[in-house]
Amino acid sequence: MIRHSHKASESWKTLPWKKFRRNLFRLQRRVFKAVQVGDKRKAMSLQRLIPKSQAARLLAIRQVSQLNTGKKTAGIDGKKSLSFEERFELEELLKAEGNNWKHQGLRSTPIPKKDGSTRMLKIPTMADRAWQCLAKYALEPAHEATFHCRSYGFRPGRSAHDAQKLLYNNLRSTCNGIDKRVIELDIEKCFDRISHTTIMDNLIAPKGIKSGIFRCLKAGVNPEFPEQGTPQGGVVSPLLANIALNGIENIHRYKSTDGTFVEPSIRYADDMVIILRPQDDATKIIEKISQFLAKKGMKVNEKKTHITATRDGFDFLGWHFKVQSNGKFRCTPSVENYKKFRQKVKAIVNNSNYGSKVKAEKLAPIVRGWRNYHKFCKMDGSRFSLWFTRNRTWKVFNKETKLTRVTTTSLIEKAFPSVPYAESKHVSVKGKKSPYDGDLTYWSERNSTLYDGETSKALKRQNHSCGHCGMKFISEERVNLHHIDGNHDNWKVKNLVAVHESCHDYIHMSKKQEHPENIGSRVQRKLQARF
């Protein structure tokens, strides 16, 4: 039992997070293996232990209040953040009522869509988000053992780049991609029309978690469709959508020359592409998909579902895929994706409320993020190398500052960081592998390949382990590069340590009053002792 004093902030900071993560992962791995061997009864008995675990409850609260990107978004109660005392109080509430959780109402926020219409984002309260995160800890490993290997959206250890590489493997010249077609499948209002019965029937969970999920679904219900829909904005909603759509990948399959069955379908949440051979009947496949979706309360959006020849090209996940007339496969950022990126850059560059130095700081993460997402595309040429955008920004910076030419150029280099690209060189995740299978070596090394530059070098030096807590990098949590002496201009090897994002926060939060040299020596001693 963790006891906290009146100095709640210090108590929270000094909690043994490394031990908590290890304890939770041990339980999740046992749940995964139980479902994998078909022992659902054992899996559900193990799932009951997760909400009862103090480690899981505290990790769930930390995830929604400190780590998630939407951590500052208020629910219907208006709370945007939790104090340290409130976090401990919430942990006690989850302990007392976690097995019979009552969801509060949701705050609705309209979000504009591509076609000009809006969709409603329904945001739960901080407490409801913490319970949903706790439920996700129990549900996710059980369903990871059942999910199809061609499903990549909102799953641990998988990403859009895996889907991108799979398209390359199926459409490149050696696979006669030039003769193939694709079905660009669009499901009409997927999250708003998923049948509650389908979700509950397919849920692998004990009674307490099931009843909480049922109340979660009913809290975000549309009065016109009381038996359908998952609240978009909830922590557990993407997982519930994956549970409902699991199996759609099996609809189109054929036997290859070596006798094995091939399932050329790629799904990322509710976005899906189905690759067709010249002899495949696209109409029959769409009919089968319609029948599958009808049982789950959904239907195919006929206006947005297209059958496209690979030579004509198609958009998927922000990329444009096309097989050229010479048979070569090409992937580039889609026109729409590029336009949105340019709008973001333009809004910052033309903003007169702040100067060039601030603009450079704001531009850097946007440009780096865009380039990192497209780093396995064909990015040469002035358009995607951002030559014109960079040149325009240089002119604006040069006009509004009285700095020297050298200083202006250094600001541009900061605003437009270079990211190496290697067309179609991403290494896909192996088959049905999951982080919950316990193969720490595979997952830590794989997660390390997602980073480049100094971060990649630091990960290799540290044997793919966090320089602060010592745990392997197997979770979805981002890796940060910590400068030991606090000087971000010092890029010497001995000054750089790769750490979890949360560990990075605690290095700075817990030692604000400590001299940077002492922080550096402490982290350095840990590294020397471990490696």
PDB file of C-alpha atoms in Angstrom, residues 142-326:
ATOM      1  CA  ALA A 142      -6.960 -10.052 -24.431  1.00  0.00           C
ATOM      2  CA  HIS A 143      -8.041  -8.748 -27.837  1.00  0.00           C
ATOM      3  CA  GLU A 144      -4.506  -8.319 -29.174  1.00  0.00           C
ATOM      4  CA  ALA A 145      -4.378 -12.126 -29.161  1.00  0.00           C
ATOM      5  CA  THR A 146      -7.424 -12.259 -31.485  1.00  0.00           C
ATOM      6  CA  PHE A 147      -6.884  -9.309 -33.853  1.00  0.00           C
ATOM      7  CA  HIS A 148      -6.020  -9.877 -37.510  1.00  0.00           C
ATOM      8  CA  CYS A 149      -2.394  -9.292 -38.530  1.00  0.00           C
ATOM      9  CA  ARG A 150      -3.465  -6.867 -41.324  1.00  0.00           C
ATOM     10  CA  SER A 151      -5.055  -4.442 -38.844  1.00  0.00           C
ATOM     11  CA  TYR A 152      -2.709  -1.535 -37.984  1.00  0.00           C
ATOM     12  CA  GLY A 153      -4.748   1.335 -36.515  1.00  0.00           C
ATOM     13  CA  PHE A 154      -4.773   2.165 -32.791  1.00  0.00           C
ATOM     14  CA  ARG A 155      -2.830  -0.938 -31.835  1.00  0.00           C
ATOM     15  CA  PRO A 156       0.358  -1.123 -29.738  1.00  0.00           C
ATOM     16  CA  GLY A 157       3.502  -1.789 -31.751  1.00  0.00           C
ATOM     17  CA  ARG A 158       1.809  -1.065 -35.103  1.00  0.00           C
ATOM     18  CA  SER A 159       1.628   2.071 -37.217  1.00  0.00           C
ATOM     19  CA  ALA A 160       0.539   3.573 -40.527  1.00  0.00           C
ATOM     20  CA  HIS A 161       4.049   2.875 -41.866  1.00  0.00           C
ATOM     21  CA  ASP A 162       3.365  -0.879 -41.573  1.00  0.00           C
ATOM     22  CA  ALA A 163       0.316  -0.439 -43.818  1.00  0.00           C
ATOM     23  CA  GLN A 164       2.398   1.660 -46.225  1.00  0.00           C
ATOM     24  CA  LYS A 165       5.068  -1.061 -46.492  1.00  0.00           C
ATOM     25  CA  LEU A 166       2.438  -3.772 -47.030  1.00  0.00           C
ATOM     26  CA  LEU A 167       1.052  -1.853 -50.009  1.00  0.00           C
ATOM     27  CA  TYR A 168       4.574  -1.615 -51.405  1.00  0.00           C
ATOM     28  CA  ASN A 169       5.058  -5.383 -50.973  1.00  0.00           C
ATOM     29  CA  ASN A 170       1.831  -6.094 -52.875  1.00  0.00           C
ATOM     30  CA  LEU A 171       2.055  -3.491 -55.643  1.00  0.00           C
ATOM     31  CA  ARG A 172       5.757  -3.309 -56.558  1.00  0.00           C
ATOM     32  CA  SER A 173       6.944  -4.382 -60.004  1.00  0.00           C
ATOM     33  CA  THR A 174       7.914  -7.945 -58.950  1.00  0.00           C
ATOM     34  CA  CYS A 175       4.286  -8.483 -57.832  1.00  0.00           C
ATOM     35  CA  ASN A 176       2.777  -7.153 -61.101  1.00  0.00           C
ATOM     36  CA  GLY A 177       1.176  -4.240 -59.282  1.00  0.00           C
ATOM     37  CA  ILE A 178       0.478  -2.526 -62.593  1.00  0.00           C
ATOM     38  CA  ASP A 179      -2.238  -5.114 -63.397  1.00  0.00           C
ATOM     39  CA  LYS A 180      -4.011  -4.815 -60.035  1.00  0.00           C
ATOM     40  CA  ARG A 181      -6.901  -2.731 -58.758  1.00  0.00           C
ATOM     41  CA  VAL A 182      -7.882  -1.626 -55.256  1.00  0.00           C
ATOM     42  CA  ILE A 183     -11.151  -1.102 -53.439  1.00  0.00           C
ATOM     43  CA  GLU A 184     -10.987   2.121 -51.431  1.00  0.00           C
ATOM     44  CA  LEU A 185     -13.538   1.202 -48.764  1.00  0.00           C
ATOM     45  CA  ASP A 186     -15.348   3.848 -46.748  1.00  0.00           C
ATOM     46  CA  ILE A 187     -17.711   2.897 -43.907  1.00  0.00           C
ATOM     47  CA  GLU A 188     -20.522   5.387 -43.418  1.00  0.00           C
ATOM     48  CA  LYS A 189     -20.377   7.029 -39.952  1.00  0.00           C
ATOM     49  CA  CYS A 190     -18.473   4.064 -38.554  1.00  0.00           C
ATOM     50  CA  PHE A 191     -18.077   5.241 -34.936  1.00  0.00           C
ATOM     51  CA  ASP A 192     -21.678   6.519 -34.815  1.00  0.00           C
ATOM     52  CA  ARG A 193     -23.284   3.314 -36.118  1.00  0.00           C
ATOM     53  CA  ILE A 194     -21.428   0.451 -34.422  1.00  0.00           C
ATOM     54  CA  SER A 195     -23.964  -1.836 -32.772  1.00  0.00           C
ATOM     55  CA  HIS A 196     -23.679  -1.988 -28.970  1.00  0.00           C
ATOM     56  CA  THR A 197     -24.791  -5.641 -29.104  1.00  0.00           C
ATOM     57  CA  THR A 198     -21.877  -6.493 -31.428  1.00  0.00           C
ATOM     58  CA  ILE A 199     -19.361  -4.884 -29.085  1.00  0.00           C
ATOM     59  CA  MET A 200     -20.757  -6.513 -25.947  1.00  0.00           C
ATOM     60  CA  ASP A 201     -21.030  -9.971 -27.587  1.00  0.00           C
ATOM     61  CA  ASN A 202     -17.395  -9.869 -28.717  1.00  0.00           C
ATOM     62  CA  LEU A 203     -15.942  -8.345 -25.554  1.00  0.00           C
ATOM     63  CA  ILE A 204     -13.564 -10.578 -23.595  1.00  0.00           C
ATOM     64  CA  ALA A 205     -13.988  -9.172 -20.092  1.00  0.00           C
ATOM     65  CA  PRO A 206     -15.358 -10.004 -16.629  1.00  0.00           C
ATOM     66  CA  LYS A 207     -18.781  -8.749 -15.568  1.00  0.00           C
ATOM     67  CA  GLY A 208     -17.567  -5.587 -13.764  1.00  0.00           C
ATOM     68  CA  ILE A 209     -15.626  -4.248 -16.758  1.00  0.00           C
ATOM     69  CA  LYS A 210     -18.391  -5.253 -19.189  1.00  0.00           C
ATOM     70  CA  SER A 211     -21.050  -3.345 -17.255  1.00  0.00           C
ATOM     71  CA  GLY A 212     -18.779  -0.287 -17.116  1.00  0.00           C
ATOM     72  CA  ILE A 213     -18.196  -0.426 -20.878  1.00  0.00           C
ATOM     73  CA  PHE A 214     -21.950  -0.762 -21.463  1.00  0.00           C
ATOM     74  CA  ARG A 215     -22.588   2.384 -19.381  1.00  0.00           C
ATOM     75  CA  CYS A 216     -19.778   4.125 -21.284  1.00  0.00           C
ATOM     76  CA  LEU A 217     -21.530   3.358 -24.592  1.00  0.00           C
ATOM     77  CA  LYS A 218     -24.890   4.544 -23.280  1.00  0.00           C
ATOM     78  CA  ALA A 219     -23.374   7.786 -21.947  1.00  0.00           C
ATOM     79  CA  GLY A 220     -22.446   8.873 -25.468  1.00  0.00           C
ATOM     80  CA  VAL A 221     -25.518   7.545 -27.229  1.00  0.00           C
ATOM     81  CA  ASN A 222     -27.326   9.412 -30.008  1.00  0.00           C
ATOM     82  CA  PRO A 223     -31.077   9.700 -29.119  1.00  0.00           C
ATOM     83  CA  GLU A 224     -31.959   8.799 -32.725  1.00  0.00           C
ATOM     84  CA  PHE A 225     -29.915   5.571 -32.552  1.00  0.00           C
ATOM     85  CA  PRO A 226     -30.034   4.399 -28.889  1.00  0.00           C
ATOM     86  CA  GLU A 227     -28.462   1.001 -29.638  1.00  0.00           C
ATOM     87  CA  GLN A 228     -25.560   2.258 -31.767  1.00  0.00           C
ATOM     88  CA  GLY A 229     -22.349   4.280 -31.621  1.00  0.00           C
ATOM     89  CA  THR A 230     -19.201   4.713 -29.575  1.00  0.00           C
ATOM     90  CA  PRO A 231     -18.311   8.152 -28.152  1.00  0.00           C
ATOM     91  CA  GLN A 232     -15.457   9.582 -30.213  1.00  0.00           C
ATOM     92  CA  GLY A 233     -13.038  11.160 -27.784  1.00  0.00           C
ATOM     93  CA  GLY A 234     -13.052   8.335 -25.244  1.00  0.00           C
ATOM     94  CA  VAL A 235      -9.819   6.508 -24.363  1.00  0.00           C
ATOM     95  CA  VAL A 236     -11.317   3.092 -25.039  1.00  0.00           C
ATOM     96  CA  SER A 237     -13.378   3.991 -28.169  1.00  0.00           C
ATOM     97  CA  PRO A 238     -10.735   3.096 -30.838  1.00  0.00           C
ATOM     98  CA  LEU A 239     -10.233  -0.307 -29.185  1.00  0.00           C
ATOM     99  CA  LEU A 240     -14.008  -0.960 -29.212  1.00  0.00           C
ATOM    100  CA  ALA A 241     -14.136  -0.047 -32.924  1.00  0.00           C
ATOM    101  CA  ASN A 242     -11.316  -2.506 -33.641  1.00  0.00           C
ATOM    102  CA  ILE A 243     -13.192  -5.217 -31.715  1.00  0.00           C
ATOM    103  CA  ALA A 244     -16.352  -4.614 -33.777  1.00  0.00           C
ATOM    104  CA  LEU A 245     -14.545  -4.561 -37.156  1.00  0.00           C
ATOM    105  CA  ASN A 246     -12.204  -7.486 -36.469  1.00  0.00           C
ATOM    106  CA  GLY A 247     -12.712 -10.188 -39.113  1.00  0.00           C
ATOM    107  CA  ILE A 248     -13.492  -7.875 -42.043  1.00  0.00           C
ATOM    108  CA  GLU A 249      -9.948  -8.566 -43.296  1.00  0.00           C
ATOM    109  CA  ASN A 250     -10.855 -12.248 -43.885  1.00  0.00           C
ATOM    110  CA  ILE A 251     -13.647 -11.550 -46.380  1.00  0.00           C
ATOM    111  CA  HIS A 252     -11.449 -11.423 -49.479  1.00  0.00           C
ATOM    112  CA  ARG A 253      -8.915 -14.249 -49.597  1.00  0.00           C
ATOM    113  CA  TYR A 254      -7.519 -16.598 -52.202  1.00  0.00           C
ATOM    114  CA  LYS A 255      -5.164 -19.557 -52.420  1.00  0.00           C
ATOM    115  CA  SER A 256      -1.674 -18.823 -53.734  1.00  0.00           C
ATOM    116  CA  THR A 257       0.444 -21.111 -55.913  1.00  0.00           C
ATOM    117  CA  ASP A 258       2.143 -22.637 -52.839  1.00  0.00           C
ATOM    118  CA  GLY A 259      -1.215 -23.611 -51.313  1.00  0.00           C
ATOM    119  CA  THR A 260      -1.357 -20.955 -48.581  1.00  0.00           C
ATOM    120  CA  PHE A 261      -4.227 -18.484 -48.259  1.00  0.00           C
ATOM    121  CA  VAL A 262      -3.537 -14.827 -49.040  1.00  0.00           C
ATOM    122  CA  GLU A 263      -5.657 -12.043 -47.507  1.00  0.00           C
ATOM    123  CA  PRO A 264      -4.745  -8.854 -49.448  1.00  0.00           C
ATOM    124  CA  SER A 265      -6.665  -6.452 -47.177  1.00  0.00           C
ATOM    125  CA  ILE A 266      -5.160  -3.603 -45.174  1.00  0.00           C
ATOM    126  CA  ARG A 267      -7.139  -1.879 -42.430  1.00  0.00           C
ATOM    127  CA  TYR A 268      -6.286   1.149 -40.326  1.00  0.00           C
ATOM    128  CA  ALA A 269      -9.207   1.656 -37.891  1.00  0.00           C
ATOM    129  CA  ASP A 270     -12.203   2.318 -40.203  1.00  0.00           C
ATOM    130  CA  ASP A 271     -10.058   3.075 -43.298  1.00  0.00           C
ATOM    131  CA  MET A 272      -9.479   0.076 -45.528  1.00  0.00           C
ATOM    132  CA  VAL A 273      -7.893  -0.842 -48.851  1.00  0.00           C
ATOM    133  CA  ILE A 274      -8.480  -4.218 -50.547  1.00  0.00           C
ATOM    134  CA  ILE A 275      -6.064  -5.259 -53.297  1.00  0.00           C
ATOM    135  CA  LEU A 276      -7.642  -7.069 -56.271  1.00  0.00           C
ATOM    136  CA  ARG A 277      -6.134  -9.317 -58.917  1.00  0.00           C
ATOM    137  CA  PRO A 278      -7.398  -8.945 -62.527  1.00  0.00           C
ATOM    138  CA  GLN A 279      -9.709 -11.984 -62.084  1.00  0.00           C
ATOM    139  CA  ASP A 280     -11.298 -10.849 -58.786  1.00  0.00           C
ATOM    140  CA  ASP A 281     -14.946  -9.713 -58.833  1.00  0.00           C
ATOM    141  CA  ALA A 282     -15.025  -6.390 -56.963  1.00  0.00           C
ATOM    142  CA  THR A 283     -18.850  -6.249 -56.859  1.00  0.00           C
ATOM    143  CA  LYS A 284     -19.138  -9.595 -55.051  1.00  0.00           C
ATOM    144  CA  ILE A 285     -16.465  -8.579 -52.518  1.00  0.00           C
ATOM    145  CA  ILE A 286     -18.289  -5.300 -51.743  1.00  0.00           C
ATOM    146  CA  GLU A 287     -21.556  -7.260 -51.323  1.00  0.00           C
ATOM    147  CA  LYS A 288     -19.910  -9.595 -48.811  1.00  0.00           C
ATOM    148  CA  ILE A 289     -18.500  -6.621 -46.913  1.00  0.00           C
ATOM    149  CA  SER A 290     -21.952  -4.987 -46.877  1.00  0.00           C
ATOM    150  CA  GLN A 291     -23.440  -8.154 -45.364  1.00  0.00           C
ATOM    151  CA  PHE A 292     -20.686  -8.291 -42.743  1.00  0.00           C
ATOM    152  CA  LEU A 293     -21.218  -4.624 -41.783  1.00  0.00           C
ATOM    153  CA  ALA A 294     -25.039  -4.902 -41.762  1.00  0.00           C
ATOM    154  CA  LYS A 295     -24.829  -7.437 -38.903  1.00  0.00           C
ATOM    155  CA  LYS A 296     -22.881  -4.839 -36.916  1.00  0.00           C
ATOM    156  CA  GLY A 297     -25.219  -1.918 -37.620  1.00  0.00           C
ATOM    157  CA  MET A 298     -23.006  -0.299 -40.279  1.00  0.00           C
ATOM    158  CA  LYS A 299     -23.011   0.043 -44.054  1.00  0.00           C
ATOM    159  CA  VAL A 300     -20.684   0.852 -46.939  1.00  0.00           C
ATOM    160  CA  ASN A 301     -20.627   4.491 -48.042  1.00  0.00           C
ATOM    161  CA  GLU A 302     -21.294   4.004 -51.762  1.00  0.00           C
ATOM    162  CA  LYS A 303     -20.393   7.594 -52.680  1.00  0.00           C
ATOM    163  CA  LYS A 304     -16.909   7.368 -51.184  1.00  0.00           C
ATOM    164  CA  THR A 305     -16.130   3.718 -51.955  1.00  0.00           C
ATOM    165  CA  HIS A 306     -14.191   3.419 -55.218  1.00  0.00           C
ATOM    166  CA  ILE A 307     -12.661   0.691 -57.356  1.00  0.00           C
ATOM    167  CA  THR A 308      -9.421   2.173 -58.700  1.00  0.00           C
ATOM    168  CA  ALA A 309      -6.718   0.891 -61.042  1.00  0.00           C
ATOM    169  CA  THR A 310      -3.295   1.162 -59.419  1.00  0.00           C
ATOM    170  CA  ARG A 311      -2.072   3.017 -62.534  1.00  0.00           C
ATOM    171  CA  ASP A 312      -4.557   5.808 -61.761  1.00  0.00           C
ATOM    172  CA  GLY A 313      -3.346   6.152 -58.172  1.00  0.00           C
ATOM    173  CA  PHE A 314      -5.257   6.385 -54.877  1.00  0.00           C
ATOM    174  CA  ASP A 315      -4.976   8.151 -51.516  1.00  0.00           C
ATOM    175  CA  PHE A 316      -4.690   6.304 -48.192  1.00  0.00           C
ATOM    176  CA  LEU A 317      -3.576   7.555 -44.743  1.00  0.00           C
ATOM    177  CA  GLY A 318      -2.251  10.863 -46.095  1.00  0.00           C
ATOM    178  CA  TRP A 319      -0.225   9.264 -48.903  1.00  0.00           C
ATOM    179  CA  HIS A 320      -0.770   8.962 -52.638  1.00  0.00           C
ATOM    180  CA  PHE A 321       0.050   5.500 -54.020  1.00  0.00           C
ATOM    181  CA  LYS A 322       0.530   4.888 -57.732  1.00  0.00           C
ATOM    182  CA  VAL A 323       2.076   2.297 -60.025  1.00  0.00           C
ATOM    183  CA  GLN A 324       3.782   4.100 -62.920  1.00  0.00           C
ATOM    184  CA  SER A 325       3.592   3.036 -66.559  1.00  0.00           C
ATOM    185  CA  ASN A 326       7.015   1.401 -66.219  1.00  0.00           C
TER     186      ASN A 326
END
